[in-house]
Amino acid sequence: MLITFDLDDTLICWQPETPTEPVKLPWHQKWFPIEPLRYGTVDLFRKLRNYGWQIGIYTTSHRKSKYIKKLFNLHGLELDLVINQDEHEKIVKNLKEKRKPSKLPSRVNSHLHIDDSEGVLVEGQRFQFRALIVDPLDSNWTKKVLAESISVTQMIEQGCYRT
Ligand SMILES: [Mg+2]
């Protein structure tokens, strides 16, 4: 089972109201351009791993995969997969549809994609992938993600997974 997360306004939040994970850079990495990881991410990833999920990033940003993995590594987190805009373009290149989706997590076997954009939810209905939308200001966001991941797990186990 793979869960994918959007980055901007989902896991990387610059809103002053949104708390972020503390991080202490080792002296030899003080140059690293760190971005604010949303508070709750570390605990959420640990719980998802315990429930048997692999974790990936699916973003429309051009950040390099190496940079994204490093950003999470600084918080002790591993990523199984990173799809950035360049990778995404390869994925949708051969799609027949004129209006291509901004994301297509089903193509990387993601069972559940987490995003802040309602547009992605609509794309999920058009292109048959499962999405959960969380607001960057929602302080209950990790509970929502966990609850949804549990119901997806149950659906998969019972052989009735739906997008
Ligand atoms: Mg976003």
mmCIF file of C-alpha atoms and ligand atoms in Angstrom, residues 6-10 103 115-117, ligand 1:
data_model
loop_
_atom_site.group_PDB
_atom_site.id
_atom_site.type_symbol
_atom_site.label_atom_id
_atom_site.label_comp_id
_atom_site.label_asym_id
_atom_site.label_seq_id
_atom_site.Cartn_x
_atom_site.Cartn_y
_atom_site.Cartn_z
ATOM 1 C CA ASP A 6 1.323 16.789 -2.072
ATOM 2 C CA LEU A 7 4.011 19.174 -0.797
ATOM 3 C CA ASP A 8 2.960 22.827 -1.029
ATOM 4 C CA ASP A 9 0.237 23.755 1.480
ATOM 5 C CA THR A 10 -0.081 20.106 2.467
ATOM 6 C CA LYS A 103 -1.472 14.720 -10.817
ATOM 7 C CA ASP A 115 -3.697 17.214 -1.137
ATOM 8 C CA ASP A 116 -4.950 20.706 -0.305
ATOM 9 C CA SER A 117 -6.433 21.346 -3.739
HETATM 10 MG MG MG B 1 -0.684 21.930 -2.753
#
